[in-house]
Amino acid sequence: MSRLDNSLDWTQPYASARSAVLGRNVVSTSHPLAAQAGLRMLLAGGNAVDAAVAAAMTLTVVEPTGCGIGSDAFAILWDGQQLHGLNASGRSPAAWSADRYAGRTAMPDAGWDAVTVPGAVSAWVELSRRFGKLPLAQVAAPAIGYARDGFPVSPIIATLWAMGGQRLGGQPGFAECFLPEGRAPRAGELFRSEAHARTLEAIADTQGEAFYRGPLAEKIAAFAKAHGGAMTESDLGEHRADWCGTLSQRFGQSVVHEIPPNGQGIAALMALGMLEALGADDLPIDHVDTVHLQIEAMKLALADLHRHNADIDHMQVPPQALLDPAYLAERAALIDRQQAGDPGHGSPRPGGTVYLSCADASGMMVSFIQSNYMGFGSGVVVPGTGISLQNRGHGFVLEPGHANQVGPRKRPSHTIVPAFAMNADGTPQMSFGVMGGPMQSQGHVQMAMRVLRHGQNPQAAVDAPRWRVTGGRGVALEPGFAPEVVAELQRRGHQVTIETGSGVFAFGGAQLVLRHGQHYVAGSDPRKDGQAVTF
């Protein structure tokens, strides 16, 4: 049954059997060194924003397989009084048009024609400027130190690094930066990047100006021109991060918040709204009916997402229409409780990623995500800078007239999304996120169901096996679902695949920080190198 009070189920029923971490200050990230970097800021008198930015900058060094200086980023922040949403995703170069990609069947996923203006640097600067307590140079110091002095590569990152090198080793600048001695570093080997350190110093010393309107921008634009790319100094100089607020959905006694489009978080809100309409919390969380309804609601939400989601300034259906309770009730009514569906999108009537969560004793909480998109992103690395560039342009479509059709100075539909939950009385409840491309909104639904409606503690929710919609009636399951649940899903028509490889590749990693009385309870994901630290 759902839990509608403040109690938590402290049992650890799933495979990893980690315990949740408790404390008045907490940093939960996908890498121990990044978590420690954030904790250092808190111990130095900084706040949760300083911790988040320090961790994010460090992750560009120690986890380059998921993010880099040339990533995009989003954040949701509770400042102690109100909630803020930040969209720091970049726009396409002014020279991009449908004609540039004529003759292609899909947008490229590598090289300069996949690179939109990188926004992560603007996120660090904006968060630090508006809410941080410490100088950005101090916040950047741990990342600079790991880049200059080196860090030992972990086994999971080494595996991802080798895979990225095989796919992208021929892209401009990649081998010089990421394949020392002609290969990816092995687990346990020390990796250094003096160029990365110098770039982070320049960013910190100039509050990001060097990156968007200074020497680094000149190098990025010159390298683009030399390799047929369209990005210019003007494209970089006109970038801005936007304080965009959030969209929300009531879910039991909680209100779940997501960043508005171009991110995919609206799909999680839609699915949660359908589950609310269906009364989907009346059975145990791992019961087959509960799993089935979540999968079916997610299918409907994703169908709408792929049809309608885009740069919010170009959407043909406003986000509010997709979240209208009457529309979600109509969509929920399409769900057969006993049979898997293969839905199309509706038409409302008018009317490779890292995630981290930080919270401090003052009450400030930060949900932050940054990403290259696919592993190392485009594979393009600007020589002498350590700047690896995302491949977010691949998120556009080529379909004429589609809201997300590629065009100039436009944000693509985006996979990365942070999430945040508030109590119905307006107090903060949980900062959370799940990494992994199209897994992210699906993971948000599963975390919300487990913690907000069924009272699981954050670590148990993270450890639990996850599902992922794969298209049509297909659904991938992690090992750990009860055999009878798997059999019944198959009987209902789900085309089930049990994916036994590393969960980081298919089911992402998650970090959760839950406010519980006067302290926090955190969970971190063993699918990656996740760690939560506290004091």
Coordinates of C-alpha atoms in Angstrom, one line a residue:
M1 CA 0.0 0.0 0.0
S2 CA 1.1 3.6 -0.5
R3 CA 2.5 5.5 2.5
L4 CA 0.9 8.9 2.9
D5 CA 2.7 10.0 6.1
N6 CA 6.4 10.7 6.8
S7 CA 7.4 7.2 7.7
L8 CA 10.0 5.3 5.7
D9 CA 10.5 1.6 5.0
W10 CA 14.2 1.2 6.1
T11 CA 14.5 -2.4 4.8
Q12 CA 17.0 -3.1 2.0
P13 CA 15.3 -5.9 0.0
Y14 CA 17.3 -5.7 -3.2
A15 CA 20.6 -7.1 -4.4
S16 CA 23.1 -4.4 -3.4
A17 CA 22.0 -4.2 0.2
R18 CA 23.6 -0.8 0.6
S19 CA 22.4 1.3 3.5
A20 CA 21.0 4.8 3.0
V21 CA 23.2 7.7 4.1
L22 CA 21.9 10.1 6.6
G23 CA 23.1 13.6 7.6
R24 CA 22.4 17.3 7.8
N25 CA 24.7 18.0 4.7
V26 CA 24.9 15.5 1.8
V27 CA 26.4 15.2 -1.6
S28 CA 25.4 12.3 -3.8
T29 CA 27.0 11.8 -7.2
S30 CA 28.0 9.2 -9.7
H31 CA 31.7 9.2 -8.7
P32 CA 33.4 9.2 -5.3
L33 CA 35.9 11.9 -6.2
A34 CA 33.2 14.2 -7.3
A35 CA 31.2 13.6 -4.1
Q36 CA 34.3 14.4 -2.1
A37 CA 34.9 17.6 -4.1
G38 CA 31.4 18.7 -3.2
L39 CA 31.9 17.8 0.5
R40 CA 35.1 19.9 0.5
M41 CA 33.0 22.9 -0.4
L42 CA 30.5 22.3 2.4
L43 CA 33.4 21.9 4.9
A44 CA 34.9 25.1 3.7
G45 CA 31.8 27.1 4.6
G46 CA 30.1 26.8 1.2
N47 CA 26.5 25.8 0.5
A48 CA 24.8 23.1 -1.6
V49 CA 25.2 25.2 -4.8
D50 CA 29.0 25.4 -4.2
A51 CA 29.0 21.7 -3.6
A52 CA 27.0 21.0 -6.8
V53 CA 29.2 23.1 -9.0
A54 CA 32.4 21.7 -7.6
A55 CA 31.1 18.1 -8.1
A56 CA 29.9 19.0 -11.7
M57 CA 33.3 20.5 -12.7
T58 CA 35.1 17.5 -11.2
L59 CA 32.9 15.1 -13.1
T60 CA 34.1 16.6 -16.4
V61 CA 37.6 15.3 -15.4
V62 CA 36.9 12.0 -13.7
E63 CA 33.9 10.9 -15.7
P64 CA 34.6 12.2 -19.3
T65 CA 32.6 9.3 -20.6
G66 CA 29.4 11.0 -19.6
C67 CA 30.2 14.7 -19.5
G68 CA 32.7 17.4 -20.3
I69 CA 33.4 21.1 -20.4
G70 CA 31.4 21.1 -23.7
S71 CA 28.3 19.5 -22.2
D72 CA 24.8 20.9 -21.6
A73 CA 23.2 21.1 -18.2
F74 CA 19.9 21.7 -16.3
A75 CA 19.2 22.3 -12.6
I76 CA 16.3 22.6 -10.2
L77 CA 17.2 24.5 -7.0
W78 CA 15.3 25.0 -3.7
D79 CA 17.0 28.1 -2.2
G80 CA 15.3 27.8 1.1
Q81 CA 12.3 29.9 0.1
Q82 CA 11.4 29.0 -3.4
L83 CA 12.0 26.7 -6.3
H84 CA 14.0 27.7 -9.4
G85 CA 14.6 25.9 -12.7
L86 CA 17.6 26.6 -14.9
N87 CA 17.9 25.6 -18.6
A88 CA 21.5 25.7 -19.7
S89 CA 21.1 23.7 -22.9
G90 CA 22.7 25.2 -26.0
R91 CA 21.1 26.3 -29.3
S92 CA 22.1 25.2 -32.8
P93 CA 24.5 27.4 -34.8
A94 CA 22.8 30.1 -36.9
A95 CA 24.0 28.4 -40.1
W96 CA 22.1 25.2 -39.4
S97 CA 19.1 24.6 -41.6
A98 CA 17.1 21.8 -43.1
D99 CA 19.1 22.2 -46.4
R100 CA 22.4 21.6 -44.6
Y101 CA 21.1 18.1 -43.8
A102 CA 19.4 17.3 -47.1
G103 CA 19.8 13.8 -48.2
R104 CA 20.3 12.4 -44.7
T105 CA 17.9 10.0 -43.1
A106 CA 18.7 11.1 -39.6
M107 CA 20.7 13.8 -37.8
P108 CA 24.4 12.8 -37.3
D109 CA 25.6 11.6 -33.9
A110 CA 29.3 12.4 -34.3
G111 CA 31.5 15.2 -35.7
W112 CA 30.9 18.9 -35.9
D113 CA 27.4 18.6 -37.5
A114 CA 26.1 17.1 -34.3
V115 CA 27.5 19.9 -32.0
T116 CA 25.2 22.6 -30.6
V117 CA 26.5 25.4 -28.4
P118 CA 27.6 23.9 -25.1
G119 CA 25.8 25.2 -22.1
A120 CA 27.3 23.5 -19.0
V121 CA 29.8 26.3 -18.3
S122 CA 27.0 28.8 -18.2
A123 CA 25.1 26.7 -15.7
W124 CA 28.1 26.6 -13.3
V125 CA 28.6 30.4 -13.6
E126 CA 24.9 31.2 -13.2
L127 CA 24.4 29.0 -10.2
S128 CA 27.6 30.2 -8.5
R129 CA 26.9 33.9 -9.3
R130 CA 23.3 33.9 -8.1
F131 CA 23.4 31.4 -5.2
G132 CA 26.9 30.3 -4.3
K133 CA 28.9 31.5 -1.3
L134 CA 32.5 30.7 -2.4
P135 CA 34.6 32.2 -5.2
L136 CA 34.3 30.2 -8.4
A137 CA 38.1 29.7 -8.4
Q138 CA 37.9 27.9 -5.0
V139 CA 35.0 25.8 -6.2
A140 CA 36.9 24.8 -9.3
A141 CA 40.1 23.8 -7.4
P142 CA 39.3 20.1 -6.9
A143 CA 38.6 19.6 -10.6
I144 CA 41.7 21.5 -11.6
G145 CA 43.8 19.4 -9.2
Y146 CA 42.5 16.1 -10.5
A147 CA 43.1 17.2 -14.1
R148 CA 46.6 18.5 -13.4
D149 CA 47.8 15.9 -10.9
G150 CA 45.8 12.9 -12.2
F151 CA 43.3 10.5 -10.9
P152 CA 43.1 6.7 -11.1
V153 CA 40.5 5.5 -13.6
S154 CA 37.8 3.3 -12.2
P155 CA 36.8 0.0 -13.8
I156 CA 33.4 1.1 -15.0
I157 CA 34.8 4.3 -16.5
A158 CA 37.7 2.4 -18.1
T159 CA 35.2 0.1 -19.9
L160 CA 33.1 3.1 -21.1
W161 CA 36.3 4.9 -22.2
A162 CA 37.5 2.0 -24.3
M163 CA 34.1 1.7 -26.0
G164 CA 34.1 5.5 -26.7
G165 CA 37.6 5.3 -28.1
Q166 CA 36.7 2.5 -30.5
R167 CA 33.7 4.5 -31.8
L168 CA 35.1 8.1 -31.8
G169 CA 38.9 7.7 -32.0
G170 CA 39.0 9.2 -35.5
Q171 CA 37.1 12.4 -34.6
P172 CA 39.1 15.6 -34.6
G173 CA 41.2 16.0 -31.5
F174 CA 39.8 12.9 -29.7
A175 CA 42.9 10.7 -29.7
E176 CA 45.2 13.6 -28.7
C177 CA 43.2 14.2 -25.5
F178 CA 41.7 10.8 -24.5
L179 CA 43.9 8.1 -26.0
P180 CA 47.3 8.6 -24.5
E181 CA 49.8 6.0 -25.8
G182 CA 47.2 5.3 -28.6
R183 CA 44.6 3.6 -26.3
A184 CA 42.1 4.3 -23.6
P185 CA 43.5 4.3 -20.0
R186 CA 43.0 1.0 -18.2
A187 CA 41.4 0.5 -14.8
G188 CA 43.7 1.7 -12.1
E189 CA 45.9 3.8 -14.4
L190 CA 46.5 7.5 -13.7
F191 CA 45.1 9.9 -16.2
R192 CA 46.1 13.6 -16.4
S193 CA 45.1 16.5 -18.6
E194 CA 47.0 19.7 -18.2
A195 CA 44.9 21.3 -21.0
H196 CA 41.7 20.5 -19.1
A197 CA 43.2 22.1 -16.0
R198 CA 44.2 25.3 -17.8
T199 CA 40.7 25.6 -19.4
L200 CA 38.9 25.2 -16.0
E201 CA 41.2 27.9 -14.6
A202 CA 40.4 30.3 -17.4
I203 CA 36.7 29.6 -16.9
A204 CA 36.8 30.2 -13.2
D205 CA 39.1 33.3 -13.4
T206 CA 36.8 35.0 -16.0
Q207 CA 33.4 33.8 -14.8
G208 CA 32.9 31.9 -18.0
E209 CA 33.7 34.8 -20.3
A210 CA 36.8 33.1 -21.7
F211 CA 34.6 30.2 -22.9
Y212 CA 31.9 32.2 -24.5
R213 CA 33.5 35.5 -25.6
G214 CA 37.2 35.1 -25.2
P215 CA 40.3 33.0 -26.2
L216 CA 38.5 29.7 -25.7
A217 CA 35.6 30.7 -27.9
E218 CA 38.1 31.8 -30.6
K219 CA 39.7 28.3 -30.4
I220 CA 36.4 26.5 -30.6
A221 CA 35.2 28.5 -33.6
A222 CA 38.5 28.2 -35.4
F223 CA 38.5 24.4 -35.0
A224 CA 35.0 24.2 -36.2
K225 CA 35.9 26.2 -39.3
A226 CA 38.9 24.1 -40.0
H227 CA 36.8 20.9 -40.0
G228 CA 33.7 22.1 -41.8
G229 CA 31.6 22.9 -38.8
A230 CA 29.2 25.8 -38.7
M231 CA 29.7 27.1 -35.1
T232 CA 31.0 30.7 -34.9
E233 CA 32.2 33.0 -32.1
S234 CA 28.8 34.8 -32.5
D235 CA 27.0 31.5 -31.8
L236 CA 29.0 31.1 -28.6
G237 CA 28.8 34.7 -27.6
E238 CA 25.0 34.8 -27.9
H239 CA 24.4 31.8 -25.7
R240 CA 22.5 32.3 -22.5
A241 CA 21.3 30.1 -19.7
D242 CA 17.6 30.7 -18.9
W243 CA 15.9 30.7 -15.5
C244 CA 12.8 28.9 -16.8
G245 CA 10.9 27.8 -13.7
T246 CA 9.4 24.3 -13.6
L247 CA 6.4 22.3 -14.7
S248 CA 4.7 20.3 -12.0
Q249 CA 2.2 17.4 -11.4
R250 CA 0.4 16.5 -8.2
F251 CA 1.2 13.0 -7.1
G252 CA -0.5 11.8 -3.9
Q253 CA 0.7 14.2 -1.2
S254 CA 3.7 15.3 -3.3
V255 CA 4.1 17.6 -6.2
V256 CA 6.8 16.5 -8.7
H257 CA 8.6 19.2 -10.7
E258 CA 10.5 19.0 -13.9
I259 CA 12.2 21.5 -16.3
P260 CA 9.9 22.6 -19.1
P261 CA 10.6 21.5 -22.7
N262 CA 13.0 21.2 -24.5
G263 CA 13.8 18.5 -21.8
Q264 CA 11.9 15.2 -21.6
G265 CA 10.8 15.7 -18.0
I266 CA 7.3 16.5 -19.1
A267 CA 6.9 12.8 -20.1
A268 CA 7.5 11.8 -16.4
L269 CA 4.8 14.3 -15.3
M270 CA 2.4 13.0 -17.9
A271 CA 2.9 9.4 -16.8
L272 CA 2.5 10.3 -13.2
G273 CA -0.7 12.1 -14.0
M274 CA -2.1 9.1 -15.7
L275 CA -1.1 6.8 -12.8
E276 CA -2.8 9.3 -10.4
A277 CA -6.0 9.0 -12.5
L278 CA -5.8 5.2 -12.4
G279 CA -5.2 5.0 -8.7
A280 CA -2.1 2.9 -9.4
D281 CA -0.7 2.9 -5.8
D282 CA -3.3 0.5 -4.3
L283 CA -1.0 -2.6 -4.6
P284 CA 2.6 -3.4 -3.4
I285 CA 5.3 -1.6 -5.4
D286 CA 6.7 -4.8 -7.0
H287 CA 3.3 -6.3 -7.8
V288 CA 2.8 -7.1 -11.5
D289 CA -0.3 -4.8 -11.7
T290 CA 1.8 -1.9 -10.4
V291 CA 4.6 -2.6 -12.9
H292 CA 2.2 -3.1 -15.8
L293 CA 0.4 0.2 -15.2
Q294 CA 3.6 2.2 -15.0
I295 CA 4.9 0.7 -18.2
E296 CA 1.6 1.4 -20.0
A297 CA 1.4 5.0 -18.8
M298 CA 5.0 5.6 -19.8
K299 CA 4.4 4.3 -23.3
L300 CA 1.6 6.8 -23.8
A301 CA 3.7 9.6 -22.4
L302 CA 6.7 8.8 -24.6
A303 CA 4.5 8.6 -27.7
D304 CA 3.3 12.2 -27.0
L305 CA 6.9 13.3 -26.1
H306 CA 8.3 12.1 -29.5
R307 CA 5.5 13.9 -31.4
H308 CA 5.4 17.2 -29.6
N309 CA 8.5 17.9 -27.5
A310 CA 10.8 20.6 -28.8
D311 CA 12.4 24.0 -28.0
I312 CA 9.5 25.6 -26.1
D313 CA 9.5 28.6 -28.4
H314 CA 8.7 26.2 -31.3
M315 CA 6.2 23.8 -29.8
Q316 CA 3.0 23.5 -31.7
V317 CA 1.2 22.1 -28.6
P318 CA 1.8 24.0 -25.4
P319 CA 3.2 22.0 -22.4
Q320 CA 0.1 22.9 -20.3
A321 CA -2.1 21.1 -22.8
L322 CA -0.1 17.9 -22.4
L323 CA -0.5 18.1 -18.6
D324 CA -4.2 19.1 -18.6
P325 CA -6.0 16.7 -16.2
A326 CA -8.8 16.0 -18.6
Y327 CA -6.4 15.1 -21.4
L328 CA -4.3 12.8 -19.1
A329 CA -7.6 11.1 -17.9
E330 CA -8.4 10.5 -21.6
R331 CA -5.0 9.0 -22.2
A332 CA -5.2 6.9 -19.0
A333 CA -8.5 5.5 -20.2
L334 CA -6.7 3.9 -23.1
I335 CA -4.8 1.6 -20.8
D336 CA -5.9 -2.0 -20.6
R337 CA -5.1 -3.3 -17.1
Q338 CA -4.7 -6.8 -18.5
Q339 CA -3.1 -6.3 -21.9
A340 CA 0.1 -4.6 -23.2
G341 CA -0.6 -1.8 -25.7
D342 CA 1.2 -0.2 -28.6
P343 CA -0.1 3.3 -28.5
G344 CA 0.4 6.3 -30.8
H345 CA 0.6 9.9 -29.8
G346 CA -2.4 12.0 -28.8
S347 CA -3.5 15.4 -29.9
P348 CA -4.6 17.6 -27.0
R349 CA -7.2 20.1 -27.8
P350 CA -6.1 23.7 -27.5
G351 CA -6.6 25.1 -24.1
G352 CA 26.3 9.3 -21.8
T353 CA 25.0 11.7 -18.6
V354 CA 25.9 12.5 -15.0
Y355 CA 23.5 13.4 -12.3
L356 CA 24.1 14.8 -8.8
S357 CA 22.1 16.0 -5.8
C358 CA 23.3 18.2 -3.0
A359 CA 21.7 19.5 0.2
D360 CA 22.9 21.5 3.1
A361 CA 21.9 22.2 6.7
S362 CA 20.4 25.6 5.8
G363 CA 17.7 23.8 3.8
M364 CA 19.1 24.5 0.3
M365 CA 18.8 21.5 -2.1
V366 CA 20.1 21.2 -5.7
S367 CA 19.1 18.7 -8.4
F368 CA 21.7 19.0 -11.2
I369 CA 22.4 17.1 -14.4
Q370 CA 25.0 17.6 -17.2
S371 CA 25.7 15.4 -20.2
N372 CA 27.6 14.9 -23.5
Y373 CA 24.5 12.9 -24.6
M374 CA 26.1 9.7 -26.1
G375 CA 29.1 8.8 -24.0
F376 CA 31.9 11.2 -25.2
G377 CA 29.3 13.1 -27.3
S378 CA 30.4 14.1 -30.8
G379 CA 33.9 12.9 -30.3
V380 CA 35.2 16.4 -31.2
V381 CA 37.8 17.7 -28.7
V382 CA 39.3 21.2 -29.3
P383 CA 43.1 20.7 -29.3
G384 CA 45.0 22.1 -26.3
T385 CA 41.9 22.8 -24.3
G386 CA 40.4 19.5 -23.0
I387 CA 37.0 20.7 -24.3
S388 CA 35.1 17.7 -25.5
L389 CA 31.8 18.7 -27.2
Q390 CA 28.4 17.1 -26.9
N391 CA 26.4 15.7 -29.8
R392 CA 23.0 17.3 -28.9
G393 CA 22.3 18.1 -32.5
H394 CA 21.4 14.5 -32.9
G395 CA 18.3 15.2 -30.8
F396 CA 16.7 17.2 -33.7
V397 CA 14.6 15.4 -36.4
L398 CA 14.5 16.0 -40.2
E399 CA 10.8 15.6 -40.6
P400 CA 9.4 18.7 -42.4
G401 CA 7.1 20.7 -40.2
H402 CA 7.9 18.8 -37.0
A403 CA 8.2 21.1 -34.0
N404 CA 11.6 19.6 -33.4
Q405 CA 12.9 19.9 -37.0
V406 CA 16.5 21.1 -37.2
G407 CA 16.8 24.9 -37.7
P408 CA 19.0 27.8 -36.7
R409 CA 19.4 29.1 -33.1
K410 CA 17.1 26.4 -31.8
R411 CA 17.3 24.0 -28.8
P412 CA 16.8 20.3 -29.7
S413 CA 14.6 18.0 -27.8
H414 CA 16.8 17.0 -24.9
T415 CA 17.1 13.7 -22.9
I416 CA 18.7 15.0 -19.7
V417 CA 16.4 16.2 -16.9
P418 CA 16.7 16.8 -13.2
A419 CA 13.7 16.2 -10.9
F420 CA 12.5 17.6 -7.6
A421 CA 9.5 16.8 -5.4
M422 CA 7.8 19.2 -3.0
N423 CA 5.3 18.3 -0.2
A424 CA 1.8 19.5 -0.9
D425 CA 2.3 22.1 1.9
G426 CA 5.0 23.8 -0.2
T427 CA 8.1 22.5 1.7
P428 CA 10.9 20.7 -0.1
Q429 CA 10.8 16.9 -0.2
M430 CA 13.3 15.2 -2.6
S431 CA 15.9 16.1 -5.1
F432 CA 16.4 13.2 -7.6
G433 CA 17.4 12.0 -11.0
V434 CA 18.2 9.0 -13.1
M435 CA 20.8 9.0 -15.9
G436 CA 20.7 7.2 -19.2
G437 CA 19.2 8.8 -22.3
P438 CA 15.5 7.8 -22.8
M439 CA 15.7 6.0 -19.4
Q440 CA 15.6 9.3 -17.5
S441 CA 11.9 10.2 -17.5
Q442 CA 11.1 6.5 -17.1
G443 CA 13.4 6.3 -14.1
H444 CA 11.8 9.4 -12.6
V445 CA 8.4 7.7 -12.6
Q446 CA 9.9 4.6 -10.9
M447 CA 11.7 6.6 -8.2
A448 CA 8.6 8.7 -7.5
M449 CA 6.4 5.6 -7.2
R450 CA 8.9 3.9 -4.9
V451 CA 9.7 6.8 -2.5
L452 CA 6.8 9.2 -2.7
R453 CA 3.9 6.8 -2.9
H454 CA 5.3 3.6 -1.3
G455 CA 7.7 5.0 1.3
Q456 CA 10.8 3.1 0.3
N457 CA 14.0 4.6 1.6
P458 CA 16.1 6.2 -1.2
Q459 CA 18.8 3.5 -1.3
A460 CA 16.2 0.7 -1.6
A461 CA 14.6 2.6 -4.4
V462 CA 17.9 3.0 -6.2
D463 CA 18.8 -0.6 -5.7
A464 CA 15.5 -2.0 -7.0
P465 CA 15.5 -3.6 -10.5
R466 CA 14.2 -1.2 -13.1
W467 CA 12.3 -1.6 -16.4
R468 CA 12.6 0.4 -19.6
V469 CA 10.2 0.8 -22.5
T470 CA 11.9 -0.1 -25.7
G471 CA 9.2 0.6 -28.3
G472 CA 6.0 -1.1 -29.4
R473 CA 5.2 -3.7 -26.8
G474 CA 8.8 -4.2 -25.9
V475 CA 10.1 -3.8 -22.4
A476 CA 13.5 -4.5 -21.0
L477 CA 13.9 -5.7 -17.4
E478 CA 16.9 -5.8 -15.1
P479 CA 17.5 -9.1 -13.3
G480 CA 15.8 -9.2 -10.0
F481 CA 12.1 -9.1 -10.9
A482 CA 10.2 -12.0 -9.4
P483 CA 9.8 -14.8 -11.9
E484 CA 6.0 -14.7 -11.5
V485 CA 6.0 -11.0 -12.4
V486 CA 8.0 -11.6 -15.6
A487 CA 5.8 -14.5 -16.6
E488 CA 2.6 -12.5 -16.1
L489 CA 4.0 -9.5 -18.0
Q490 CA 4.7 -11.9 -20.9
R491 CA 1.2 -13.4 -20.6
R492 CA -0.3 -9.8 -20.9
G493 CA 1.5 -9.4 -24.2
H494 CA 4.7 -7.5 -23.2
Q495 CA 7.7 -8.5 -25.3
V496 CA 10.1 -8.9 -22.4
T497 CA 13.8 -8.9 -22.6
I498 CA 16.0 -9.5 -19.5
E499 CA 19.1 -7.5 -19.9
T500 CA 21.9 -9.1 -17.9
G501 CA 24.8 -6.7 -18.8
S502 CA 25.9 -3.8 -16.7
G503 CA 22.9 -1.7 -15.7
V504 CA 24.8 1.5 -16.3
F505 CA 24.6 1.0 -20.0
A506 CA 20.8 0.3 -20.2
F507 CA 19.2 1.4 -17.0
G508 CA 21.3 4.4 -16.0
G509 CA 22.3 5.4 -12.5
A510 CA 20.3 7.3 -9.9
Q511 CA 20.9 9.6 -7.0
L512 CA 18.2 10.6 -4.5
V513 CA 18.3 13.0 -1.5
L514 CA 15.1 13.0 0.6
R515 CA 14.4 15.6 3.3
H516 CA 13.4 13.7 6.4
G517 CA 12.7 15.8 9.4
Q518 CA 15.8 18.0 10.1
H519 CA 18.2 15.9 8.1
Y520 CA 18.5 14.1 4.7
V521 CA 18.4 10.5 3.6
A522 CA 20.4 9.8 0.5
G523 CA 20.8 6.9 -2.0
S524 CA 23.4 6.4 -4.6
D525 CA 23.6 4.0 -7.5
P526 CA 26.0 1.0 -7.5
R527 CA 25.3 0.6 -11.3
K528 CA 27.9 3.4 -11.6
D529 CA 30.5 4.5 -9.1
G530 CA 27.8 6.3 -7.2
Q531 CA 28.6 7.6 -3.7
A532 CA 26.7 9.7 -1.1
V533 CA 28.8 11.5 1.5
T534 CA 27.6 13.4 4.5
F535 CA 28.5 15.2 7.7

